[in-house]
């Protein structure tokens, strides 16, 4: 990390908001006006709306992430976590990937930590569940699901087979519905390569505590989404929740019990809990409390936006809903980041702040190849699309929203290749333990006396058994 004479703008989090805000500041900043430092435990930004497609193998994992150092060449990018903020001294504590934590002074602060999976103390969940917030989880899930097909294909044990071929998804919002839609599509398609596994052998279950799925696209399209998934053989259980999943034995509130090796948890998000150590004003659900200018309440040098911020929704409030807040989605995160970037520069230069206001433009969701739902808002009109057309809207919108032309081109290239070549269905589960085989080869050979010791131990066991029997 460099020492700097210039004021430092510290951006905590290099996700959607962090990346776009830093780019905006760097683009509009005068030469040498400030040092922009971005801190994130990952060296890349993840385009989360593409995680379900990455899990299905439609997009290469590397193309779903954007390397921070490459797209922010003028920024100082540090890989680590910001663990605390001392507002009196204007100092952040950074825990780097390796080595001792250190302090970093700043003049202006952007808080863009996003959200983490919202979980409940359900027995077995921590041990058995997997979330869908990062590329690691998406690829882990893909490898895991394909591995279950490998297992089922190669066993004679019906119990193992059934457990391997049962897939449970909890949470039917954007993330859950898209993930089950994509993974079910991929797994059933992969069945054609397996002699002992058919499409019908697989059981997919979607559970949600609410009485609908996909609330983001409205009740009608949500109902369509549910019926569409059911038409594909997915069992959808609404107004129910998962009581436990110890050792993969899933028990639902509605009485259903199944055994499954795959429990995907997509039941919502909550603001990053590390915020409680930053000393910032927080709302009732743990979000940083912001003004309409994205300035953190009671401060004139700290801004926050995205999933970790509670930002008044001016459009909703103008329409009469006094308690309207911006929902946590990419649509707001991206636009808030731009206003935030401008406001940081204005704050630094002593100019007035701009309000953030954005009218919902709708939502698109992919539910597998050539399947989707889309709601496009045009003024007072809501256009609802489903099926192939909606799926094209989903791909077109997100393909163009992907940051940088480099990534856009790679994503479109993946999709184009996918039209001509068959879907890749190989499981690379061993990639998670790459040293295992080498370790086996390189570990010291057993000492020469070992066989003798073994024989002696066996003989001793036998004598003891005989003595017991007599
Ligand atoms: C599977 C999935 C599908 C989605 N689909 C859609 C969609 O179709 N449409 C839509 O509008 N939205 C969608 N979203 C939501 C959207 O992706 C988020 O709203 C958006 O990413 C929020 O941006 P953010 O910058 O607030 O958080 P993030 O993008 O999550 O960034 C937060 C960053 O903070 C970093 N961080 C965490 N802790 C620390 C720390 N201690 N110090 C420093 N950095 C830290 C993280 O590593 C991360 O890079 C989806 C989300 C998911 C998970």
Short mmCIF file of C-alpha atoms and ligand atoms in Angstrom, two decimals:
data_model
loop_
_atom_site.label_atom_id
_atom_site.label_comp_id
_atom_site.label_asym_id
_atom_site.label_seq_id
_atom_site.Cartn_x
_atom_site.Cartn_y
_atom_site.Cartn_z
CA UNK A 1 0.00 0.00 0.00
CA UNK A 2 1.37 3.42 -0.93
CA UNK A 3 1.62 6.43 1.40
CA UNK A 4 0.03 9.38 -0.28
CA UNK A 5 0.02 13.17 0.00
CA UNK A 6 -3.25 13.28 -1.90
CA UNK A 7 -6.57 12.74 -0.17
CA UNK A 8 -7.46 9.05 -0.16
CA UNK A 9 -10.87 7.78 -1.23
CA UNK A 10 -11.20 4.34 0.32
CA UNK A 11 -13.70 2.04 -1.39
CA UNK A 12 -14.56 -0.91 0.86
CA UNK A 13 -15.75 -3.77 -1.35
CA UNK A 14 -15.01 -4.31 -5.03
CA UNK A 15 -18.37 -5.74 -6.09
CA UNK A 16 -20.99 -4.05 -8.22
CA UNK A 17 -21.04 -0.76 -6.32
CA UNK A 18 -17.34 -0.69 -5.48
CA UNK A 19 -16.19 -1.36 -9.04
CA UNK A 20 -18.59 1.05 -10.72
CA UNK A 21 -18.12 3.81 -8.15
CA UNK A 22 -14.31 3.57 -8.39
CA UNK A 23 -14.47 3.64 -12.20
CA UNK A 24 -16.75 6.68 -12.14
CA UNK A 25 -14.50 8.55 -9.71
CA UNK A 26 -11.35 7.72 -11.68
CA UNK A 27 -12.99 8.74 -14.95
CA UNK A 28 -14.18 12.13 -13.69
CA UNK A 29 -11.29 12.93 -11.37
CA UNK A 30 -8.63 15.49 -12.31
CA UNK A 31 -5.07 14.16 -12.58
CA UNK A 32 -3.60 13.71 -9.11
CA UNK A 33 -6.74 14.93 -7.34
CA UNK A 34 -6.99 11.87 -5.06
CA UNK A 35 -5.77 8.33 -4.52
CA UNK A 36 -8.50 5.75 -4.98
CA UNK A 37 -7.97 2.57 -2.96
CA UNK A 38 -10.26 -0.43 -3.38
CA UNK A 39 -10.16 -3.22 -0.79
CA UNK A 40 -11.81 -6.60 -1.32
CA UNK A 41 -11.00 -10.12 -0.13
CA UNK A 42 -11.35 -11.26 -3.75
CA UNK A 43 -9.26 -9.84 -6.56
CA UNK A 44 -12.29 -9.76 -8.83
CA UNK A 45 -15.84 -8.47 -9.05
CA UNK A 46 -18.51 -11.15 -9.54
CA UNK A 47 -21.43 -10.56 -11.89
CA UNK A 48 -23.91 -12.41 -9.66
CA UNK A 49 -26.86 -12.54 -12.09
CA UNK A 50 -24.75 -14.93 -14.19
CA UNK A 51 -24.02 -17.39 -11.37
CA UNK A 52 -26.95 -19.71 -12.29
CA UNK A 53 -25.74 -19.80 -15.91
CA UNK A 54 -22.20 -20.52 -14.72
CA UNK A 55 -23.57 -23.36 -12.56
CA UNK A 56 -25.25 -24.77 -15.67
CA UNK A 57 -22.03 -24.52 -17.69
CA UNK A 58 -23.40 -22.01 -20.22
CA UNK A 59 -20.76 -19.43 -19.30
CA UNK A 60 -17.18 -20.15 -18.36
CA UNK A 61 -16.48 -19.28 -14.68
CA UNK A 62 -13.65 -16.90 -15.60
CA UNK A 63 -15.99 -14.86 -17.79
CA UNK A 64 -18.42 -14.18 -14.95
CA UNK A 65 -15.79 -12.29 -12.96
CA UNK A 66 -13.97 -9.05 -13.68
CA UNK A 67 -10.36 -8.71 -12.46
CA UNK A 68 -10.19 -5.52 -10.39
CA UNK A 69 -6.55 -4.67 -11.08
CA UNK A 70 -7.10 -4.93 -14.80
CA UNK A 71 -10.20 -2.72 -15.00
CA UNK A 72 -9.00 -0.24 -12.40
CA UNK A 73 -5.38 0.32 -13.50
CA UNK A 74 -5.28 3.78 -11.93
CA UNK A 75 -6.56 2.60 -8.56
CA UNK A 76 -4.67 0.98 -5.74
CA UNK A 77 -6.30 -2.45 -5.30
CA UNK A 78 -5.66 -4.29 -2.03
CA UNK A 79 -6.74 -7.89 -1.50
CA UNK A 80 -7.99 -8.25 2.05
CA UNK A 81 -10.84 -7.44 4.40
CA UNK A 82 -11.64 -4.17 6.08
CA UNK A 83 -12.36 -5.36 9.59
CA UNK A 84 -12.99 -2.09 11.45
CA UNK A 85 -13.31 1.64 10.83
CA UNK A 86 -12.16 4.27 13.32
CA UNK A 87 -14.15 7.34 12.39
CA UNK A 88 -12.43 9.68 14.88
CA UNK A 89 -8.99 8.96 13.39
CA UNK A 90 -10.32 8.28 9.89
CA UNK A 91 -8.47 5.00 9.76
CA UNK A 92 -9.50 1.58 8.45
CA UNK A 93 -8.01 -1.71 9.64
CA UNK A 94 -7.13 -4.03 6.79
CA UNK A 95 -6.62 -7.76 7.25
CA UNK A 96 -4.63 -8.74 4.11
CA UNK A 97 -4.62 -12.21 2.57
CA UNK A 98 -1.48 -13.00 4.52
CA UNK A 99 0.42 -11.28 7.30
CA UNK A 100 -0.44 -8.86 10.05
CA UNK A 101 -3.43 -6.52 9.89
CA UNK A 102 -2.51 -2.86 9.35
CA UNK A 103 -4.13 0.56 9.45
CA UNK A 104 -4.90 2.64 6.39
CA UNK A 105 -5.82 6.32 6.72
CA UNK A 106 -8.52 7.75 4.49
CA UNK A 107 -10.24 11.08 3.84
CA UNK A 108 -13.40 9.82 2.13
CA UNK A 109 -15.04 6.45 2.54
CA UNK A 110 -17.33 4.39 0.32
CA UNK A 111 -19.03 1.42 2.01
CA UNK A 112 -19.98 -1.22 -0.57
CA UNK A 113 -19.81 -4.56 1.26
CA UNK A 114 -22.92 -6.08 -0.29
CA UNK A 115 -24.85 -8.86 1.38
CA UNK A 116 -24.33 -12.40 2.62
CA UNK A 117 -26.71 -15.38 2.60
CA UNK A 118 -29.41 -15.01 5.24
CA UNK A 119 -29.59 -18.27 7.16
CA UNK A 120 -31.45 -19.59 10.18
CA UNK A 121 -30.27 -22.01 12.87
CA UNK A 122 -31.67 -25.06 11.06
CA UNK A 123 -30.09 -28.33 12.22
CA UNK A 124 -27.73 -29.64 9.52
CA UNK A 125 -27.85 -26.55 7.30
CA UNK A 126 -24.32 -25.31 7.99
CA UNK A 127 -22.87 -28.79 7.31
CA UNK A 128 -25.00 -29.76 4.29
CA UNK A 129 -26.05 -26.52 2.58
CA UNK A 130 -24.43 -24.52 -0.19
CA UNK A 131 -25.26 -20.89 -1.06
CA UNK A 132 -25.26 -19.08 -4.42
CA UNK A 133 -23.43 -15.81 -3.79
CA UNK A 134 -20.04 -16.41 -5.38
CA UNK A 135 -18.48 -18.08 -8.40
CA UNK A 136 -16.84 -20.64 -6.10
CA UNK A 137 -20.28 -21.81 -4.96
CA UNK A 138 -21.71 -21.87 -8.50
CA UNK A 139 -18.87 -24.02 -9.82
CA UNK A 140 -18.83 -26.14 -6.65
CA UNK A 141 -22.55 -26.81 -7.17
CA UNK A 142 -22.06 -27.71 -10.83
CA UNK A 143 -19.28 -30.19 -10.04
CA UNK A 144 -21.26 -31.60 -7.13
CA UNK A 145 -24.45 -32.15 -9.17
CA UNK A 146 -22.59 -33.88 -12.01
CA UNK A 147 -20.72 -35.97 -9.45
CA UNK A 148 -24.09 -37.14 -8.06
CA UNK A 149 -24.98 -38.42 -11.54
CA UNK A 150 -21.60 -40.23 -11.70
CA UNK A 151 -22.32 -41.79 -8.29
CA UNK A 152 -25.86 -42.83 -9.16
CA UNK A 153 -24.71 -44.31 -12.46
CA UNK A 154 -22.10 -46.52 -10.79
CA UNK A 155 -23.83 -47.98 -7.74
CA UNK A 156 -26.17 -50.90 -7.15
CA UNK A 157 -27.36 -49.47 -3.85
CA UNK A 158 -30.84 -48.00 -4.44
CA UNK A 159 -30.68 -45.84 -1.29
CA UNK A 160 -27.39 -44.18 -2.35
CA UNK A 161 -28.79 -43.70 -5.83
CA UNK A 162 -31.99 -42.04 -4.65
CA UNK A 163 -30.14 -39.73 -2.28
CA UNK A 164 -27.71 -38.73 -5.04
CA UNK A 165 -30.51 -37.99 -7.50
CA UNK A 166 -32.61 -35.84 -5.14
CA UNK A 167 -31.88 -32.11 -5.26
CA UNK A 168 -33.43 -29.67 -2.80
CA UNK A 169 -33.45 -25.89 -3.31
CA UNK A 170 -34.67 -23.61 -0.53
CA UNK A 171 -35.79 -20.11 -1.59
CA UNK A 172 -37.65 -19.22 -4.78
CA UNK A 173 -36.59 -15.62 -5.43
CA UNK A 174 -34.40 -14.58 -8.38
CA UNK A 175 -31.41 -16.60 -7.21
CA UNK A 176 -33.32 -19.77 -6.24
CA UNK A 177 -35.70 -19.98 -9.21
CA UNK A 178 -32.96 -19.21 -11.71
CA UNK A 179 -30.55 -21.67 -10.12
CA UNK A 180 -33.00 -24.58 -9.97
CA UNK A 181 -34.16 -23.74 -13.51
CA UNK A 182 -30.63 -23.81 -14.89
CA UNK A 183 -29.31 -26.76 -12.87
CA UNK A 184 -32.38 -28.95 -13.53
CA UNK A 185 -32.08 -28.20 -17.23
CA UNK A 186 -28.37 -29.08 -17.24
CA UNK A 187 -28.72 -32.25 -15.13
CA UNK A 188 -31.63 -33.71 -17.09
CA UNK A 189 -29.82 -32.90 -20.33
CA UNK A 190 -26.69 -34.64 -19.01
CA UNK A 191 -28.72 -37.81 -18.29
CA UNK A 192 -28.42 -38.82 -21.95
CA UNK A 193 -24.75 -39.67 -21.37
CA UNK A 194 -25.50 -42.01 -18.45
CA UNK A 195 -26.55 -45.62 -19.06
CA UNK A 196 -28.14 -46.10 -15.63
CA UNK A 197 -29.63 -42.64 -14.99
CA UNK A 198 -32.65 -41.31 -16.83
CA UNK A 199 -34.21 -37.82 -16.76
CA UNK A 200 -37.15 -39.21 -14.77
CA UNK A 201 -34.89 -40.71 -12.08
CA UNK A 202 -34.00 -37.24 -10.82
CA UNK A 203 -36.09 -35.45 -8.24
CA UNK A 204 -35.93 -31.66 -7.98
CA UNK A 205 -37.64 -29.90 -5.07
CA UNK A 206 -38.12 -26.15 -4.58
CA UNK A 207 -39.27 -24.91 -1.18
CA UNK A 208 -40.31 -21.39 -0.21
CA UNK A 209 -41.82 -19.98 2.96
CA UNK A 210 -43.81 -17.43 0.91
CA UNK A 211 -46.91 -18.31 -1.10
CA UNK A 212 -45.25 -17.45 -4.43
CA UNK A 213 -41.94 -17.60 -6.26
CA UNK A 214 -40.13 -14.92 -8.28
CA UNK A 215 -41.79 -11.96 -6.49
CA UNK A 216 -39.49 -9.64 -8.51
CA UNK A 217 -41.50 -10.20 -11.71
CA UNK A 218 -44.97 -9.80 -10.17
CA UNK A 219 -47.69 -12.31 -9.22
CA UNK A 220 -48.79 -13.34 -12.73
CA UNK A 221 -45.32 -14.14 -14.04
CA UNK A 222 -44.42 -15.68 -10.67
CA UNK A 223 -47.41 -18.04 -11.08
CA UNK A 224 -46.33 -18.81 -14.62
CA UNK A 225 -42.77 -19.49 -13.39
CA UNK A 226 -44.10 -21.95 -10.79
CA UNK A 227 -46.34 -23.76 -13.27
CA UNK A 228 -43.54 -23.84 -15.81
CA UNK A 229 -41.14 -25.47 -13.35
CA UNK A 230 -43.84 -27.92 -12.26
CA UNK A 231 -44.43 -28.77 -15.92
CA UNK A 232 -40.76 -29.79 -16.06
CA UNK A 233 -41.23 -32.11 -13.12
CA UNK A 234 -39.95 -29.82 -10.35
CA UNK A 235 -41.90 -30.26 -7.11
CA UNK A 236 -42.67 -26.77 -5.77
CA UNK A 237 -43.76 -26.49 -2.14
CA UNK A 238 -44.91 -23.01 -1.08
CA UNK A 239 -45.83 -21.61 2.35
CA UNK A 240 -43.54 -24.16 3.92
CA UNK A 241 -39.97 -24.22 5.18
CA UNK A 242 -37.17 -26.65 5.92
CA UNK A 243 -37.11 -27.77 9.57
CA UNK A 244 -33.87 -29.76 9.39
CA UNK A 245 -31.45 -31.51 7.05
CA UNK A 246 -29.11 -33.42 9.36
CA UNK A 247 -26.87 -35.77 7.30
CA UNK A 248 -28.93 -34.87 4.23
CA UNK A 249 -32.23 -36.07 5.72
CA UNK A 250 -34.48 -33.15 4.76
CA UNK A 251 -37.61 -32.54 6.81
CA UNK A 252 -40.08 -29.92 5.60
CA UNK A 253 -42.72 -28.23 7.71
CA UNK A 254 -45.45 -29.70 5.48
CA UNK A 255 -44.42 -33.20 6.55
CA UNK A 256 -42.39 -34.18 3.48
CA UNK A 257 -39.14 -36.06 4.27
CA UNK A 258 -36.48 -36.88 1.67
CA UNK A 259 -32.81 -37.83 1.67
CA UNK A 260 -30.59 -35.63 -0.47
CA UNK A 261 -26.88 -34.93 -0.91
CA UNK A 262 -27.69 -31.53 -2.42
CA UNK A 263 -29.27 -28.72 -0.43
CA UNK A 264 -28.98 -25.33 -2.10
CA UNK A 265 -29.81 -22.38 0.14
CA UNK A 266 -31.06 -19.28 -1.68
CA UNK A 267 -33.54 -18.02 0.90
CA UNK A 268 -32.57 -14.36 0.75
CA UNK A 269 -29.71 -12.17 1.83
CA UNK A 270 -28.86 -9.86 4.71
CA UNK A 271 -26.40 -6.93 4.87
CA UNK A 272 -22.81 -7.93 5.53
CA UNK A 273 -22.58 -8.45 9.33
CA UNK A 274 -19.10 -6.85 9.49
CA UNK A 275 -20.93 -3.50 9.25
CA UNK A 276 -21.68 -3.74 12.96
CA UNK A 277 -17.95 -3.10 13.57
CA UNK A 278 -17.81 0.10 11.50
CA UNK A 279 -19.67 2.32 13.99
CA UNK A 280 -22.09 3.55 11.31
CA UNK A 281 -25.81 4.22 11.85
CA UNK A 282 -27.70 1.04 10.93
CA UNK A 283 -31.36 0.49 10.06
CA UNK A 284 -33.59 -2.13 11.70
CA UNK A 285 -32.34 -4.93 9.41
CA UNK A 286 -28.65 -4.04 9.63
CA UNK A 287 -28.28 -1.84 6.53
CA UNK A 288 -26.23 1.37 6.63
CA UNK A 289 -28.73 4.20 7.00
CA UNK A 290 -28.34 6.60 4.06
CA UNK A 291 -29.70 9.94 2.93
CA UNK A 292 -31.21 10.27 -0.53
CA UNK A 293 -27.76 11.50 -1.61
CA UNK A 294 -26.27 8.13 -0.52
CA UNK A 295 -24.34 9.93 2.21
CA UNK A 296 -24.37 7.94 5.43
CA UNK A 297 -26.65 9.71 7.93
CA UNK A 298 -24.82 12.20 10.14
CA UNK A 299 -21.62 12.23 8.04
CA UNK A 300 -20.32 14.31 5.13
CA UNK A 301 -17.41 12.07 4.09
CA UNK A 302 -18.95 8.56 4.05
CA UNK A 303 -21.23 7.16 1.34
CA UNK A 304 -22.87 3.75 1.00
CA UNK A 305 -24.95 2.00 -1.66
CA UNK A 306 -26.07 -1.38 -2.95
CA UNK A 307 -27.13 -4.40 -0.93
CA UNK A 308 -25.56 -3.13 2.31
CA UNK A 309 -27.38 0.23 2.27
CA UNK A 310 -30.86 1.40 3.17
CA UNK A 311 -31.60 4.06 0.56
CA UNK A 312 -34.95 5.89 0.37
CA UNK A 313 -36.80 5.10 -2.87
CA UNK A 314 -37.79 8.59 -4.01
CA UNK A 315 -39.99 7.32 -6.85
CA UNK A 316 -41.97 5.08 -4.48
CA UNK A 317 -42.24 7.90 -1.93
CA UNK A 318 -43.50 10.35 -4.54
CA UNK A 319 -46.16 7.78 -5.42
CA UNK A 320 -47.37 7.89 -1.81
CA UNK A 321 -45.46 5.08 -0.11
CA UNK A 322 -43.64 6.91 2.67
CA UNK A 323 -41.66 3.84 3.67
CA UNK A 324 -40.37 2.89 0.22
CA UNK A 325 -36.73 1.71 0.13
CA UNK A 326 -34.69 0.74 -2.89
CA UNK A 327 -34.67 -3.08 -3.23
CA UNK A 328 -31.31 -4.86 -3.16
CA UNK A 329 -30.66 -5.60 -6.81
CA UNK A 330 -28.13 -4.98 -9.55
CA UNK A 331 -30.38 -2.44 -11.26
CA UNK A 332 -30.14 -0.09 -8.26
CA UNK A 333 -26.55 -1.01 -7.33
CA UNK A 334 -25.27 0.05 -10.75
CA UNK A 335 -27.15 3.35 -10.86
CA UNK A 336 -26.45 4.19 -7.23
CA UNK A 337 -22.74 3.62 -7.88
CA UNK A 338 -22.71 6.31 -10.57
CA UNK A 339 -24.50 8.89 -8.40
CA UNK A 340 -22.30 7.92 -5.48
CA UNK A 341 -19.13 8.44 -7.56
CA UNK A 342 -20.32 11.89 -8.62
CA UNK A 343 -21.28 12.81 -5.06
CA UNK A 344 -17.90 11.75 -3.67
CA UNK A 345 -16.17 14.11 -6.12
CA UNK A 346 -18.68 16.89 -5.36
CA UNK A 347 -18.12 16.36 -1.63
CA UNK A 348 -14.36 16.57 -2.12
CA UNK A 349 -14.69 19.75 -4.17
CA UNK A 350 -17.26 21.37 -1.87
CA UNK A 351 -20.14 21.20 -4.34
CA UNK A 352 -23.74 20.21 -3.48
CA UNK A 353 -24.88 16.59 -3.47
CA UNK A 354 -27.28 15.00 -5.97
CA UNK A 355 -30.28 12.89 -4.93
CA UNK A 356 -30.54 9.30 -6.10
CA UNK A 357 -33.80 8.49 -7.83
CA UNK A 358 -34.56 5.64 -10.18
CA UNK A 359 -37.83 4.20 -11.44
CA UNK A 360 -37.94 0.41 -11.63
CA UNK A 361 -37.31 -0.75 -15.19
CA UNK A 362 -38.59 -4.29 -14.58
CA UNK A 363 -36.86 -7.62 -14.18
CA UNK A 364 -35.73 -10.57 -16.27
CA UNK A 365 -35.04 -14.14 -15.17
CA UNK A 366 -33.67 -17.15 -17.07
CA UNK A 367 -35.07 -20.57 -16.13
CA UNK A 368 -32.83 -22.76 -18.28
CA UNK A 369 -32.01 -22.83 -22.00
CA UNK A 370 -34.69 -20.96 -24.02
CA UNK A 371 -36.92 -20.51 -20.96
CA UNK A 372 -37.54 -17.38 -18.92
CA UNK A 373 -39.82 -14.63 -17.66
CA UNK A 374 -39.47 -10.87 -18.12
CA UNK A 375 -41.39 -7.85 -16.93
CA UNK A 376 -40.48 -4.59 -18.63
CA UNK A 377 -41.80 -1.36 -17.12
CA UNK A 378 -42.38 1.47 -19.59
CA UNK A 379 -43.94 4.42 -17.80
CA UNK A 380 -47.25 3.16 -16.47
CA UNK A 381 -47.21 0.13 -18.74
CA UNK A 382 -45.90 -3.28 -17.67
CA UNK A 383 -45.02 -5.63 -20.51
CA UNK A 384 -44.96 -9.27 -19.43
CA UNK A 385 -43.05 -11.81 -21.49
CA UNK A 386 -42.49 -15.52 -21.00
CA UNK A 387 -40.76 -18.41 -22.70
CA UNK A 388 -38.15 -17.98 -25.43
CA UNK A 389 -38.68 -14.24 -25.96
CA UNK A 390 -38.23 -13.54 -22.25
CA UNK A 391 -35.12 -15.69 -22.27
CA UNK A 392 -33.66 -13.62 -25.13
CA UNK A 393 -34.46 -10.47 -23.12
CA UNK A 394 -32.70 -11.98 -20.11
CA UNK A 395 -29.58 -12.80 -22.11
CA UNK A 396 -29.62 -9.55 -24.07
CA UNK A 397 -30.04 -7.40 -20.97
CA UNK A 398 -27.47 -9.15 -18.79
CA UNK A 399 -25.03 -9.68 -21.65
CA UNK A 400 -24.93 -5.94 -22.24
CA UNK A 401 -24.93 -5.12 -18.50
CA UNK A 402 -21.82 -7.25 -17.91
CA UNK A 403 -18.99 -4.83 -17.08
CA UNK A 404 -16.30 -4.20 -19.74
CA UNK A 405 -16.37 -5.07 -23.44
CA UNK A 406 -13.78 -7.76 -22.84
CA UNK A 407 -16.23 -9.68 -20.61
CA UNK A 408 -19.29 -8.92 -22.77
CA UNK A 409 -17.54 -10.43 -25.80
CA UNK A 410 -16.40 -13.50 -23.87
CA UNK A 411 -19.93 -14.11 -22.52
CA UNK A 412 -21.53 -13.75 -25.96
CA UNK A 413 -18.82 -16.02 -27.40
CA UNK A 414 -19.64 -18.69 -24.78
CA UNK A 415 -23.33 -18.50 -25.71
CA UNK A 416 -22.57 -18.63 -29.44
CA UNK A 417 -20.33 -21.70 -29.01
CA UNK A 418 -23.07 -23.29 -26.91
CA UNK A 419 -25.45 -23.02 -29.88
CA UNK A 420 -23.21 -25.20 -32.04
CA UNK A 421 -21.41 -27.49 -29.60
CA UNK A 422 -23.04 -29.76 -27.06
CA UNK A 423 -23.19 -28.64 -23.45
CA UNK A 424 -20.10 -29.63 -21.42
CA UNK A 425 -21.12 -32.11 -18.71
CA UNK A 426 -17.84 -33.12 -17.12
CA UNK A 427 -17.56 -32.93 -13.33
CA UNK A 428 -14.25 -31.52 -12.13
CA UNK A 429 -14.93 -32.05 -8.45
CA UNK A 430 -11.29 -33.02 -7.81
CA UNK A 431 -10.30 -29.46 -8.73
CA UNK A 432 -11.23 -28.51 -5.17
CA UNK A 433 -8.50 -30.81 -3.78
CA UNK A 434 -5.77 -30.56 -6.44
CA UNK A 435 -2.94 -31.73 -4.19
CA UNK A 436 -4.59 -34.95 -3.02
CA UNK A 437 -3.17 -37.23 -5.72
CA UNK A 438 0.29 -35.68 -5.55
CA UNK A 439 0.26 -36.02 -1.77
CA UNK A 440 -0.55 -39.74 -2.08
CA UNK A 441 2.37 -40.13 -4.52
CA UNK A 442 4.83 -38.04 -2.54
CA UNK A 443 4.08 -39.10 1.04
CA UNK A 444 6.79 -41.26 2.67
CA UNK A 445 6.46 -45.00 2.01
CA UNK A 446 5.35 -47.05 5.03
CA UNK A 447 8.31 -48.20 7.14
CA UNK A 448 9.62 -51.72 6.38
CA UNK A 449 8.59 -53.14 9.77
CA UNK A 450 4.94 -52.15 9.21
CA UNK A 451 3.74 -55.48 7.71
CA UNK A 452 5.33 -57.38 10.60
CA UNK A 453 3.64 -55.03 13.09
CA UNK A 454 0.32 -55.57 11.32
CA UNK A 455 0.65 -59.37 11.48
CA UNK A 456 1.55 -59.21 15.16
CA UNK A 457 -1.42 -56.93 15.90
CA UNK A 458 -3.77 -59.30 14.02
CA UNK A 459 -2.42 -62.32 15.89
CA UNK A 460 -2.95 -60.48 19.18
CA UNK A 461 -6.54 -59.62 18.16
CA UNK A 462 -7.26 -63.26 17.33
CA UNK A 463 -5.89 -64.50 20.68
CA UNK A 464 -8.06 -61.94 22.48
CA UNK A 465 -11.15 -62.97 20.49
CA UNK A 466 -10.50 -66.65 21.27
CA UNK A 467 -10.08 -65.86 24.97
CA UNK A 468 -13.41 -63.94 24.91
CA UNK A 469 -15.23 -66.74 23.11
CA UNK A 470 -14.01 -69.36 25.62
C1 LIG B 1 -27.52 -15.71 -7.83
C2 LIG B 1 -27.88 -14.24 -7.90
C3 LIG B 1 -28.62 -13.77 -8.99
C4 LIG B 1 -28.95 -12.42 -9.08
N1 LIG B 1 -29.67 -11.99 -10.16
C5 LIG B 1 -30.00 -10.69 -10.25
C6 LIG B 1 -30.73 -10.22 -11.38
O1 LIG B 1 -31.08 -10.99 -12.27
N2 LIG B 1 -31.03 -8.89 -11.44
C7 LIG B 1 -30.65 -8.01 -10.47
O2 LIG B 1 -30.93 -6.81 -10.58
N3 LIG B 1 -29.95 -8.43 -9.39
C8 LIG B 1 -29.62 -9.73 -9.26
N4 LIG B 1 -28.90 -10.16 -8.17
C9 LIG B 1 -28.53 -9.19 -7.11
C10 LIG B 1 -27.26 -8.38 -7.45
O3 LIG B 1 -26.25 -9.21 -7.92
C11 LIG B 1 -26.83 -7.59 -6.22
O4 LIG B 1 -27.89 -6.74 -5.86
C12 LIG B 1 -25.57 -6.76 -6.46
O5 LIG B 1 -24.47 -7.58 -6.70
C13 LIG B 1 -25.26 -5.86 -5.25
O6 LIG B 1 -24.05 -5.18 -5.44
P1 LIG B 1 -23.17 -4.75 -4.18
O7 LIG B 1 -22.00 -4.00 -4.71
O8 LIG B 1 -24.01 -4.11 -3.15
O9 LIG B 1 -22.67 -6.12 -3.54
P2 LIG B 1 -21.67 -7.20 -4.17
O10 LIG B 1 -21.69 -7.17 -5.63
O11 LIG B 1 -22.01 -8.49 -3.49
O12 LIG B 1 -20.22 -6.71 -3.67
C14 LIG B 1 -19.81 -6.72 -2.33
C15 LIG B 1 -18.30 -6.88 -2.29
O13 LIG B 1 -17.83 -6.64 -0.96
C16 LIG B 1 -16.76 -7.54 -0.70
N5 LIG B 1 -16.55 -7.67 0.75
C17 LIG B 1 -17.22 -8.47 1.62
N6 LIG B 1 -16.71 -8.30 2.86
C18 LIG B 1 -15.70 -7.40 2.77
C19 LIG B 1 -14.80 -6.82 3.73
N7 LIG B 1 -14.85 -7.12 5.03
N8 LIG B 1 -13.90 -5.92 3.28
C20 LIG B 1 -13.84 -5.58 1.96
N9 LIG B 1 -14.67 -6.09 1.03
C21 LIG B 1 -15.60 -6.99 1.43
C22 LIG B 1 -17.22 -8.83 -1.39
O14 LIG B 1 -16.13 -9.69 -1.64
C23 LIG B 1 -17.84 -8.28 -2.66
O15 LIG B 1 -16.92 -8.24 -3.72
C24 LIG B 1 -28.55 -11.50 -8.05
C25 LIG B 1 -27.80 -11.98 -6.97
C26 LIG B 1 -27.47 -13.33 -6.88
C27 LIG B 1 -26.68 -13.82 -5.70
#
